[in-house]
Coordinates of C-alpha atoms and ligand atoms in Angstrom, one line a residue:
X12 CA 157.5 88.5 112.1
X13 CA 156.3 84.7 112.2
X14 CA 155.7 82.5 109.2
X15 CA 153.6 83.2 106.9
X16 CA 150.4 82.0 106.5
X17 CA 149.9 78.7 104.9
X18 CA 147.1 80.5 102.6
X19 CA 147.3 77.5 100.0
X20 CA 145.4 75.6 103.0
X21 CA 142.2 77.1 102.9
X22 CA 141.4 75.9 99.6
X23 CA 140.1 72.2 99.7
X24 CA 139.7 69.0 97.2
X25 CA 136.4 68.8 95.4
X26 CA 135.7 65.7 97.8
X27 CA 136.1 67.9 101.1
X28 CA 133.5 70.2 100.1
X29 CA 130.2 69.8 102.4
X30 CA 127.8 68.2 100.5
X31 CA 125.0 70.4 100.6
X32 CA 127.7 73.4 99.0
X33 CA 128.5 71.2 96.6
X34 CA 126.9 72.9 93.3
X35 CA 125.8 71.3 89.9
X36 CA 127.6 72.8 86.9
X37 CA 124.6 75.2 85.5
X38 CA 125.3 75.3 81.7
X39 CA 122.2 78.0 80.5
X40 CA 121.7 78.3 76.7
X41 CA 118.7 80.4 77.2
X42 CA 117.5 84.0 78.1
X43 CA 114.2 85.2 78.2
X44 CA 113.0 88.2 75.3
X45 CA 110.1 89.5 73.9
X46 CA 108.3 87.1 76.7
X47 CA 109.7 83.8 75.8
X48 CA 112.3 81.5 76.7
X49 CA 114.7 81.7 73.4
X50 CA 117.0 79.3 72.5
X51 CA 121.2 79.9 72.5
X52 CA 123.4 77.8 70.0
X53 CA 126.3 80.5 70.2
X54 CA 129.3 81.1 72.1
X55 CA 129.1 81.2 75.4
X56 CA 130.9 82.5 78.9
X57 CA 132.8 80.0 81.1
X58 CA 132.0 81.1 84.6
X59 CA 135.0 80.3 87.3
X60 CA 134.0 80.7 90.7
X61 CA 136.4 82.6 93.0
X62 CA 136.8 79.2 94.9
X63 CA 139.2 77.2 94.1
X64 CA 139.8 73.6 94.4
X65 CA 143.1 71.6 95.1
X66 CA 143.4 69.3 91.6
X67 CA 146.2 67.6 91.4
X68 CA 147.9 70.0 89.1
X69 CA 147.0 72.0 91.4
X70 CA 144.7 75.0 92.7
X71 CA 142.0 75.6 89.9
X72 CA 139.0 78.2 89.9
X73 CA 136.2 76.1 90.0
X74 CA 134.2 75.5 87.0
X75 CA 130.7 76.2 88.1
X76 CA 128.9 76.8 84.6
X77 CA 128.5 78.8 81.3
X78 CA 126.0 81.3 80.0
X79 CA 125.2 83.0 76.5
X80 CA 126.9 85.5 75.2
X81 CA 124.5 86.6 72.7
X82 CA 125.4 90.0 70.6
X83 CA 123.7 93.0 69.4
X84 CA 121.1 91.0 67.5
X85 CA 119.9 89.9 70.0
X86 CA 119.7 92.7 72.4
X87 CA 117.8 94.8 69.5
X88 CA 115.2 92.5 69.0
X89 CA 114.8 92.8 73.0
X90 CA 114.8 96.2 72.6
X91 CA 112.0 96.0 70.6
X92 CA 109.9 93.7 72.4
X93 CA 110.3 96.2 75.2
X94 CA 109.7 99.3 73.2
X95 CA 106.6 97.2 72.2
X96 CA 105.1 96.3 75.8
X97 CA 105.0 99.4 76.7
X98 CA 103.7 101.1 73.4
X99 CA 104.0 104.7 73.8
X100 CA 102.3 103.9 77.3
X101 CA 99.3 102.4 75.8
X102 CA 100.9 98.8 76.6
X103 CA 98.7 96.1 78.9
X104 CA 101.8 96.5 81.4
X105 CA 101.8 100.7 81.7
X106 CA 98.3 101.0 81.6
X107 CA 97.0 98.0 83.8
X108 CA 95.4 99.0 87.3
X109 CA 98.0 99.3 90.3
X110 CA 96.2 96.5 92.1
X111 CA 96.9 94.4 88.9
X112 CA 100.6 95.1 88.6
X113 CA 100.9 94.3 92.3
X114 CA 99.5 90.6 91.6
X115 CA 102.1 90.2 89.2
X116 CA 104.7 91.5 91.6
X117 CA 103.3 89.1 94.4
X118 CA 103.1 85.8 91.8
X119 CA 106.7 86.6 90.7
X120 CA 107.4 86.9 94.2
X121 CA 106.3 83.5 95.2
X122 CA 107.8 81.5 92.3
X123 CA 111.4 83.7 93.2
X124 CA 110.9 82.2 96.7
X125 CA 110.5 78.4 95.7
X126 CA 113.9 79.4 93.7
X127 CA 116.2 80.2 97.2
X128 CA 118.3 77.0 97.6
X129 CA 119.2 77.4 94.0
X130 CA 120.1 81.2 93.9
X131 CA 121.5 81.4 97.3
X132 CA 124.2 78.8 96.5
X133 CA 124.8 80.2 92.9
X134 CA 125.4 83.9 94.7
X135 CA 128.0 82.3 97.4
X136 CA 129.5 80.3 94.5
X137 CA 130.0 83.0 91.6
X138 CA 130.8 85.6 94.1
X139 CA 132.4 84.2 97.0
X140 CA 129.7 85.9 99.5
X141 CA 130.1 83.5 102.7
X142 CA 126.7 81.8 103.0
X143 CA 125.1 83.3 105.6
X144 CA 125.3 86.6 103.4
X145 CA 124.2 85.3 100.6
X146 CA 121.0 84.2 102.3
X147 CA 121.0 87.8 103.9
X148 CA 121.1 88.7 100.5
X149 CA 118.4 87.0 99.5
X150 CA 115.9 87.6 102.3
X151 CA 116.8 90.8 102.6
X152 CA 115.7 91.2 98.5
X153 CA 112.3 90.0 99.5
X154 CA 111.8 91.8 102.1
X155 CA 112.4 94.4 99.7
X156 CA 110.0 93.4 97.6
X157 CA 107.8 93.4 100.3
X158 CA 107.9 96.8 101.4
X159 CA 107.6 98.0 97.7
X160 CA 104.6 96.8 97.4
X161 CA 103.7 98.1 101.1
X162 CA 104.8 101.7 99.6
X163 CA 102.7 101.5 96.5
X164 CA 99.5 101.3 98.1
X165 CA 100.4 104.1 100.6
X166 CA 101.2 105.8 97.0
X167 CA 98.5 104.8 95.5
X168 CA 95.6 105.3 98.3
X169 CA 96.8 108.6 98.5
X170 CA 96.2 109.1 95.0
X171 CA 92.7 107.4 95.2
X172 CA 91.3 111.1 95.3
X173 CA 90.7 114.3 93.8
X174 CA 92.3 117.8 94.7
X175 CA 90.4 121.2 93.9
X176 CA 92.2 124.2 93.6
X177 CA 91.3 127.2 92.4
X178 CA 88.2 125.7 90.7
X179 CA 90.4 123.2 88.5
X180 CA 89.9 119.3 89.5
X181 CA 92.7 117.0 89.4
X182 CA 92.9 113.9 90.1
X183 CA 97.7 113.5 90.3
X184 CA 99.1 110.1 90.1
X185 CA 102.4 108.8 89.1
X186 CA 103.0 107.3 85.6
X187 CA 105.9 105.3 84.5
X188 CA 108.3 106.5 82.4
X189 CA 109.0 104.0 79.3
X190 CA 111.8 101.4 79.0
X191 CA 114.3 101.3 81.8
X192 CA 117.8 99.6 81.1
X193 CA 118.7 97.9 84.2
X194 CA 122.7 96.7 85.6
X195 CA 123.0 95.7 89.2
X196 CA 126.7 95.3 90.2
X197 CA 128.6 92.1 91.1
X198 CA 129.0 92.6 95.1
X199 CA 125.0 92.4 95.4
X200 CA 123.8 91.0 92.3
X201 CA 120.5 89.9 93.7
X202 CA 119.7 92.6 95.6
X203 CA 121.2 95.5 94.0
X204 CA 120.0 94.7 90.7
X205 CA 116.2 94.4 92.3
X206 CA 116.0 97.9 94.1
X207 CA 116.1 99.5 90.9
X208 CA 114.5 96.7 88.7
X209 CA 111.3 95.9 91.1
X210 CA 110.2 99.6 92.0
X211 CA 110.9 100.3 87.7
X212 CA 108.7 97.4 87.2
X213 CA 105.9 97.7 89.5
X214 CA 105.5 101.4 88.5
X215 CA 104.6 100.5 84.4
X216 CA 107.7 100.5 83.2
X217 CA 109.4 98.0 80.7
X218 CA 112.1 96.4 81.1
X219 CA 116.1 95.4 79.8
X220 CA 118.1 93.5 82.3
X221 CA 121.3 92.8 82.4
X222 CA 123.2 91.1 84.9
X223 CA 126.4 92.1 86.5
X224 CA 129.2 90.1 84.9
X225 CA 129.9 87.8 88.1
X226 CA 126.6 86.7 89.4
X227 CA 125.0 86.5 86.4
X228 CA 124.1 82.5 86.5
X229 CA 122.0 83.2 89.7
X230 CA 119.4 85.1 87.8
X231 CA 119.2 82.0 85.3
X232 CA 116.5 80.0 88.0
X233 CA 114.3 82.9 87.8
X234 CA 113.7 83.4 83.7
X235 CA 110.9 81.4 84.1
X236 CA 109.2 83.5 86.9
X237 CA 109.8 86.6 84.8
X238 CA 108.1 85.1 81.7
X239 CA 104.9 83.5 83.6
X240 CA 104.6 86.6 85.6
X241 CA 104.7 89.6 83.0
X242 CA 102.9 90.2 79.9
X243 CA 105.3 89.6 77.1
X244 CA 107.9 92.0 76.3
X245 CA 107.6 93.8 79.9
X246 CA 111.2 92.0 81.2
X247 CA 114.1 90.8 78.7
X248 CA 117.0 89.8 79.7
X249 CA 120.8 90.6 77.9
X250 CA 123.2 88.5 78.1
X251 CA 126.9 89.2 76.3
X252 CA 129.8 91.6 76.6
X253 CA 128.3 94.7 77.7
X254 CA 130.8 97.1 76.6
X255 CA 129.7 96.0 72.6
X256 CA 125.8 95.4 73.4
X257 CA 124.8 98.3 75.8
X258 CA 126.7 101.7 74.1
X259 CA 124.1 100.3 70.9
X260 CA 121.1 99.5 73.2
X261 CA 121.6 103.9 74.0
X262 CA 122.3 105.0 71.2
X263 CA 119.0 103.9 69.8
X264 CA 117.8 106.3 71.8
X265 CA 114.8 104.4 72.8
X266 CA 116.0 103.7 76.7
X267 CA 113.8 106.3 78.9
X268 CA 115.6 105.3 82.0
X269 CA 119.4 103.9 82.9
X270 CA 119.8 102.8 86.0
X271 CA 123.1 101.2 86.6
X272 CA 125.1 100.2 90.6
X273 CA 128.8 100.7 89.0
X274 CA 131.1 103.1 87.9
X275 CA 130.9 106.6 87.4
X276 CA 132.6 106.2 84.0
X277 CA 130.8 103.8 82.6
X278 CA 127.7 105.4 83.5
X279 CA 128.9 108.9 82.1
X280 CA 130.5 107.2 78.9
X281 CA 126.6 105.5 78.4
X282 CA 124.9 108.7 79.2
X283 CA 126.2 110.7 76.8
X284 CA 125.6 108.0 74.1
X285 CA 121.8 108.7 73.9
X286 CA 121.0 111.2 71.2
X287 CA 118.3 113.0 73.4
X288 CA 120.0 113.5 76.7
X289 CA 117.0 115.6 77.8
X290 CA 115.2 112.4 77.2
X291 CA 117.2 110.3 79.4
X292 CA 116.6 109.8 83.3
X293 CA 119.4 108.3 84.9
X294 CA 119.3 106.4 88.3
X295 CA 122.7 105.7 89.1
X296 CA 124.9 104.3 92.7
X297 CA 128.3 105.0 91.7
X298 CA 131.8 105.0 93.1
X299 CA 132.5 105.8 96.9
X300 CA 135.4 106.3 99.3
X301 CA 133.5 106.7 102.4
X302 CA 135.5 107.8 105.0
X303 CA 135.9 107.3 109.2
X304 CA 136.7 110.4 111.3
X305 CA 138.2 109.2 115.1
X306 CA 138.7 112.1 117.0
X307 CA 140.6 112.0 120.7
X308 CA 137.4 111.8 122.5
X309 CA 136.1 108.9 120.7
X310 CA 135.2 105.1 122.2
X311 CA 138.4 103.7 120.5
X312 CA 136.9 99.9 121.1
X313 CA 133.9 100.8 119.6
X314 CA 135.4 102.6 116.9
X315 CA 137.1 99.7 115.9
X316 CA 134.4 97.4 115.7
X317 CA 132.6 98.8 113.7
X318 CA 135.8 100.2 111.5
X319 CA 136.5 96.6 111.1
X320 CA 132.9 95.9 109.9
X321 CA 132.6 99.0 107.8
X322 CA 135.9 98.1 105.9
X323 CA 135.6 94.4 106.0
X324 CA 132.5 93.0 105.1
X325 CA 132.1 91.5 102.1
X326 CA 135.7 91.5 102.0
X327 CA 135.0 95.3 101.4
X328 CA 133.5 95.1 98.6
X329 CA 130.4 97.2 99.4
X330 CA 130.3 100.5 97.9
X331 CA 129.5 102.0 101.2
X332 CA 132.3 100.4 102.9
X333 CA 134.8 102.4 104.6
X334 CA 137.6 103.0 102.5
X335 CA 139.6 105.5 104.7
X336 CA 140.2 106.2 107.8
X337 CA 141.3 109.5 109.6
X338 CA 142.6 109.2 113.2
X339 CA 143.6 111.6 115.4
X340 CA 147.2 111.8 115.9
X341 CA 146.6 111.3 119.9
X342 CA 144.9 108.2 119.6
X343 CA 146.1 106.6 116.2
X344 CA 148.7 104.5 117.9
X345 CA 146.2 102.9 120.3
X346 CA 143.7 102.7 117.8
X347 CA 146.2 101.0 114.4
X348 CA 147.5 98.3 117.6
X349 CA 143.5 97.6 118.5
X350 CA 142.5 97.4 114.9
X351 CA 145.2 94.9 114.0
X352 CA 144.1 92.6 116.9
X353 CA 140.8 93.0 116.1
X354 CA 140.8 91.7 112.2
X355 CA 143.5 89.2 113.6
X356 CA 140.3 87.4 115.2
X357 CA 138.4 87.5 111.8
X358 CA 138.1 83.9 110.6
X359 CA 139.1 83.3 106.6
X360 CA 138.3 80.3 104.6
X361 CA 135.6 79.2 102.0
X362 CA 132.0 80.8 101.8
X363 CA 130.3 78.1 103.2
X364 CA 132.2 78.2 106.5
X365 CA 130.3 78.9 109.8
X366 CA 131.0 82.5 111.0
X367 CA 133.8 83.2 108.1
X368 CA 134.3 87.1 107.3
X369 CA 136.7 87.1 104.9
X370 CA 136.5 84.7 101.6
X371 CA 138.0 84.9 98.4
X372 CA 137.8 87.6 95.8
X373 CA 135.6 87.5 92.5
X374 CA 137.6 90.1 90.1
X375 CA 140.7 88.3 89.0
X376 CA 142.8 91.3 88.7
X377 CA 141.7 92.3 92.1
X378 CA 144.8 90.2 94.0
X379 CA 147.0 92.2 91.8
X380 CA 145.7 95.7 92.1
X381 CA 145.9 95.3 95.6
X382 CA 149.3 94.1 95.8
X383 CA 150.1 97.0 93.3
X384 CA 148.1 100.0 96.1
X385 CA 150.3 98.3 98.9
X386 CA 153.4 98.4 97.0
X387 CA 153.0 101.9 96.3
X388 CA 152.4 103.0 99.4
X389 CA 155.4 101.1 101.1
X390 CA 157.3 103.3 98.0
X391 CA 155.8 106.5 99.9
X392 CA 156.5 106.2 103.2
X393 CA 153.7 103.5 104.4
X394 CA 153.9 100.2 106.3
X395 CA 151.5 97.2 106.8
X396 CA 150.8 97.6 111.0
X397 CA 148.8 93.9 110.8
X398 CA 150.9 90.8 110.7
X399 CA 150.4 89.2 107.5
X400 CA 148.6 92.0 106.0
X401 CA 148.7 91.8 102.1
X402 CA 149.2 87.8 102.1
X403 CA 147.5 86.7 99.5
X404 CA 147.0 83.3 97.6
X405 CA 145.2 83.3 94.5
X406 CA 141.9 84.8 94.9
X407 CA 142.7 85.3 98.6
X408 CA 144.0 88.5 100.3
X409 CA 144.6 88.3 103.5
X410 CA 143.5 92.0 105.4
X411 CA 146.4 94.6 105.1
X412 CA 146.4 97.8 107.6
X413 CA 148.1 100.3 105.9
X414 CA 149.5 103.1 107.5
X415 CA 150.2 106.9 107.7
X416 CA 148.9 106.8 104.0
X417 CA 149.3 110.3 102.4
X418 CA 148.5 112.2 99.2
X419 CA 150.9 110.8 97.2
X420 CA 149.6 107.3 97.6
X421 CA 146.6 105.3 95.3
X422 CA 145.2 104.1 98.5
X423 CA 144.5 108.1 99.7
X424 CA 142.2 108.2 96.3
X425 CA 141.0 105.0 94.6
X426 CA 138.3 103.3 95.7
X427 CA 140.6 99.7 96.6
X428 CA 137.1 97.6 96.8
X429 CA 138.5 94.8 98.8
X430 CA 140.4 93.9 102.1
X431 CA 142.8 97.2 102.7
X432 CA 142.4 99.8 104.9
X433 CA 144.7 102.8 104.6
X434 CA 144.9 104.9 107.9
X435 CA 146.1 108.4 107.6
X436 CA 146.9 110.5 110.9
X437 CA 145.4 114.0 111.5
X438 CA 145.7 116.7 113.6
X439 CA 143.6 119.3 112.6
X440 CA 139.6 118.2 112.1
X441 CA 140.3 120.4 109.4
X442 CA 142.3 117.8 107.3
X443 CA 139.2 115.3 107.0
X444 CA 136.7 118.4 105.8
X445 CA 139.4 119.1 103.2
X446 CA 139.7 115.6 102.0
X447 CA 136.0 115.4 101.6
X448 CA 136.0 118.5 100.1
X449 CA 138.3 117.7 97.1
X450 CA 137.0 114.4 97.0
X451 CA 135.7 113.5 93.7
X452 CA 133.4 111.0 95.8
X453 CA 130.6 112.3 98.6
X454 CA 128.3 109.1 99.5
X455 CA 128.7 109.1 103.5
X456 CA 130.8 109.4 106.5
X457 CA 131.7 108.3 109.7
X458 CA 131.8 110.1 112.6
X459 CA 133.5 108.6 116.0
X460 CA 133.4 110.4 119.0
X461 CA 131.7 110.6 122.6
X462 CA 131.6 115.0 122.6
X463 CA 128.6 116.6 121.7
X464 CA 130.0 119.7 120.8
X465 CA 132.4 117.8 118.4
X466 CA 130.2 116.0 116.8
X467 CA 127.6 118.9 116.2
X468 CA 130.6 121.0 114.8
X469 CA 131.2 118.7 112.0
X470 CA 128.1 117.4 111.6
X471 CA 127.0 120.7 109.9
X472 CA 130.2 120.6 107.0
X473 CA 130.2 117.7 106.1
X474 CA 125.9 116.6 105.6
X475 CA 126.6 119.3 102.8
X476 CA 129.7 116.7 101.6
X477 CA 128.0 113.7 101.8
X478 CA 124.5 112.4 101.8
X479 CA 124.9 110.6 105.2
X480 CA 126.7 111.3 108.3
X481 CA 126.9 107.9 110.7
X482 CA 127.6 108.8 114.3
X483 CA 129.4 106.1 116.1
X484 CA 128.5 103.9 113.9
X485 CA 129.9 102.1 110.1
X486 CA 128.2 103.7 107.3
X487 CA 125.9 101.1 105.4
X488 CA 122.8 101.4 103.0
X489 CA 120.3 100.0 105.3
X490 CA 117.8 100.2 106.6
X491 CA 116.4 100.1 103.0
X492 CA 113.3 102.7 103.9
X493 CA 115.9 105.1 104.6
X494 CA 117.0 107.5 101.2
X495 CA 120.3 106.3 99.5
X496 CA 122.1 108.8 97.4
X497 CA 125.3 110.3 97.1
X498 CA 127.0 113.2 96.3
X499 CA 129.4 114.3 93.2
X500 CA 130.4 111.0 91.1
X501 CA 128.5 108.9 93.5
X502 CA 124.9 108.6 92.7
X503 CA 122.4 110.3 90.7
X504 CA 118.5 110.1 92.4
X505 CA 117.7 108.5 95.0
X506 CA 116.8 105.3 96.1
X507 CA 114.8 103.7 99.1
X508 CA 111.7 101.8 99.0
X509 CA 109.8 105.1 99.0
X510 CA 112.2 106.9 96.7
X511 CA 113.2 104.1 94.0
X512 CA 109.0 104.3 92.8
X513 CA 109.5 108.2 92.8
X514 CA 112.5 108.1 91.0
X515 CA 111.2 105.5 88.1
X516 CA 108.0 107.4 87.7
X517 CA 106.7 110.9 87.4
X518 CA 103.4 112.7 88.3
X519 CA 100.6 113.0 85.5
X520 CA 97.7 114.5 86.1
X521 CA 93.8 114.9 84.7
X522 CA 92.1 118.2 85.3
X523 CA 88.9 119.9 84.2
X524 CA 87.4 123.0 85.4
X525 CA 84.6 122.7 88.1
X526 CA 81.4 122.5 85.9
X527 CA 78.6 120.5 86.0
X528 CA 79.5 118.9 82.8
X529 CA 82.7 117.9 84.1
X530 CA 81.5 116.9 87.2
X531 CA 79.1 114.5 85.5
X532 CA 81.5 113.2 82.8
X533 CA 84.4 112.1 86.2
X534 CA 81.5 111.2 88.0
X535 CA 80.5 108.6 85.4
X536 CA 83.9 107.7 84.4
X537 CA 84.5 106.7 88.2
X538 CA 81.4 104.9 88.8
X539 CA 81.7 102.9 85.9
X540 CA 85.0 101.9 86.2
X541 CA 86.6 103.0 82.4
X542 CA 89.9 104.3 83.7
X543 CA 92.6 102.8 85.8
X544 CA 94.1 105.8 85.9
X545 CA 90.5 108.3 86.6
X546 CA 89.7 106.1 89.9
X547 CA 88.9 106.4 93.3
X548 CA 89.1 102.6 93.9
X549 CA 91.2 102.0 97.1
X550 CA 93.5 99.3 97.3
X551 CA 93.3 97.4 101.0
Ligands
LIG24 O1 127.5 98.1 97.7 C1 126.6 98.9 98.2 C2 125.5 98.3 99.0 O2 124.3 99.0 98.7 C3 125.8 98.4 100.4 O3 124.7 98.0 101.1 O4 125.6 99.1 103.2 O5 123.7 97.5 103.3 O6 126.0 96.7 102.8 P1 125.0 97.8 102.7

């Protein structure tokens, strides 16, 4: 074994820092409620970015700014304003024209555009997302957007008529559903957060937003596009500790919708806080330990690639990131020497590095409950196969291969959420099917192998285990038209761009029997233009 490596180096003096990285401390003392910009004289949240900085007492997390932490108070009178805007449904925001909400959407839009330089740096800085993904992240939120609005005109122009059946005329539409409480999680806090918030938005609802706990700064340059864009009350943002303010915020009962990208505990503990459960629709992406299969007939170089993407980007902190990895007995030698050469070539250093993969970690305890899966399974029977696996320095963990994991082992359960990937050997395709099976966890798979026969034969078990099988390929939420769900404890609905307006709104309909009266009294409505909802008008 050589040296090890000189982690400490990668972290640099404030001075060394490229100029245009360099960020501004952001200090915010406001959030946005009831539609205005309030005031914050209380206590607030220091926010350290992962990155540290060589001082000369040494390496520091970086300072980068503070927010409110505002309390109950605060989040009730929110609650309010929201429970207000939308009024039983009678609010300007739930009842307004489609066309009309879409404006808003497309202003907002605009004005979060104008706010990229600012948001893009605060996402690399609070999260440690190398800056090419966090401008991924961004564009990829508008395009988002985008398509959103794309899908709500198809909705909605499909809507633009009536149906006759059985001598009843309808005219079906969807309807929003009241006031959504909205939590994106911290791995993609900009664009996580706004595939649930945008489609609940644009379809009537009202809204409670609260950000992830690291990334919440980056939302702070877009309060004022939320209040110039949306009648008052329609979006109010919490900030605070979330597990005092949000277990009130459902036990008021007055949330219609949670929708939350986090744990499957928290969400369950929140759940079954509301007092009408019936009452409550929940839109949840939860845990995952999606899993590779690499049979004896699969392209072991192309496996690996994309093993090494699908556990490693993002420092593998996506929730669809490969988490564990099953390799046939016949191959796993070949494969576990490949695989260490390949994440050998990844580069490591500081987010705003060209063509860095792996960048330091956000959690703080995440160092430490990595070291603590490896050590365990070195105490069962494991090694680390890559050199310098499990280094770590600070925030920094260096990529450990761990290897024949078994059932005894924290890695062959918990979702680790960072750089480890935990290889188990099989030789029965049997052993993968079970493991899926008495998984708690069924969001997708990946299948690698070149024989049709193979593939077909597990293709069949396991799309009733998962929600997604990937064939020769890492398993990933995109594109974003296609459904994302899960199985089990992770996910509840479904989201896309089609899906998410689906899932935040239901179908309401007006019908009246086929008279001449009625036919009159719609045809008069619709001509003269009374209803929003009672319209054939056809959005272009
Ligand atoms: O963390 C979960 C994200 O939705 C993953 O998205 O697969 O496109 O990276 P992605």
């Amino acid at each position: 074994m050589s040296e090890k490596l000189n982690l400490e180096s990668i972290f640099v003096e404030e001075n060394q820092i490229p100029s245009e990285f360099r960020i501004d401390e952001v200090h915010q003392r406001e959030y946005l409620s009831n539609g205005e910009i309030k005031q914050w004289n209380g206590d607030v949240h220091s926010v350290y970015s992962p990155v540290g900085i060589k001082t000369a007492e040494g390496f520091k997390r970086k300072l980068i700014g503070t927010y409110p932490i505002c309390t109950q108070d605060e989040a009730m009178i929110s609650l309010d304003a929201a429970v207000a805007a939308y009024n039983n449904g009678r609010g300007e925001w739930p009842t307004m024209s489609v066309a009309d909400r879409i404006h808003h959407v497309e202003k907002f839009t605009k004005m979060m555009i104008a706010q990229k330089d600012t948001v893009v740096k605060l996402i690399m800085w609070e999260i440690g997302k190398s800056f090419a993904d966090s401008i991924k992240e961004f564009d990829r939120t508008v395009e988002y957007i985008y398509a959103t609005i794309d899908a709500l005109k198809d909705v909605d122009r499909q809507s633009s008529r009536f149906e006759i059946e059985q001598g009843i005329i309808a005219q079906i539409r969807r309807s929003p559903l009241g006031v959504v409480l909205c939590m994106g999680p911290f791995n993609y806090p900009l664009n996580e957060t706004f595939t649930t918030l945008i489609p609940a938005l644009i379809m009537g609802n009202t809204i409670m937003f609260k950000p992830p706990k690291h990334g919440t700064l980056l939302f702070y340059p877009l309060l004022n596009a939320f209040k110039e864009c949306f009648p008052k009350g329609v979006v109010n943002t919490i900030y605070g500790r979330g597990a005092t303010i949000v277990p009130e915020l459902m036990k008021s009962g007055k949330i219609n919708v949670l929708t939350l990208i986090g744990s499957s505990k928290v969400a369950n503990e929140l759940k079954k806080l509301h007092p009408k459960v019936n009452r409550l629709r929940a839109i949840l992406g939860l845990d995952a330990k999606n899993l590779a299969i690499v049979t004896p007939n699969a392209d072991i170089k192309l496996a690996v690639s994309e093993i090494v993407l699908g556990s490693l980007s993002f420092n593998g902190q996506r929730c669809t990131a490969l988490k564990i990895i099953y390799v046939h007995e016949k191959v796993v030698n070949e494969f576990l020497q490949l695989l260490s050469i390949e994440v050998a070539k990844l580069k490591y250093g500081m987010p705003w590095e060209q063509g860095v993969s792996l960048t330091p970690l956000p959690e703080p305890g995440k160092p430490a409950y990595l070291k603590e899966c490896i050590d365990d399974a070195i105490a069962n029977g494991a090694k680390v196969i890559n050199e310098h696996g499990g280094e770590s320095f600070e925030s920094f963990v260096y990529p450990a291969i761990v290897y024949p994991v078994n059932k005894n082992m924290k890695l062959y359960r918990e979702e680790q959420f960072g750089p480890v990937i935990p290889v188990v050997s099989y030789s029965d395709v049997d052993e993968p099917i079970d493991y899926l099976i008495e998984s708690t966890h069924g969001q997708q798979v990946s299948i690698f192998s070149n024989d049709s026969e193979e593939i077909s034969a597990l293709i069949d078990p396991l799309v009733n285990q998962v929600s997604r099988v990937n064939i020769n390929c890492q398993c990933q939420r995109g594109p974003d038209a296609f459904p994302f769900t899960g199985r089990k404890d992770s996910a509840e609905g479904t989201l896309s761009v089609v899906d998410a307006l689906r899932s935040f709104s239901m179908r309401s309909l007006v019908a009246t029997k086929m008279n001449e009266t009625n036919k009159q009294l719609f045809n008069e409505i619709v001509s003269e233009n009374t209803s929003n909802f009672l319209s054939t008008k056809y959005i272009f």
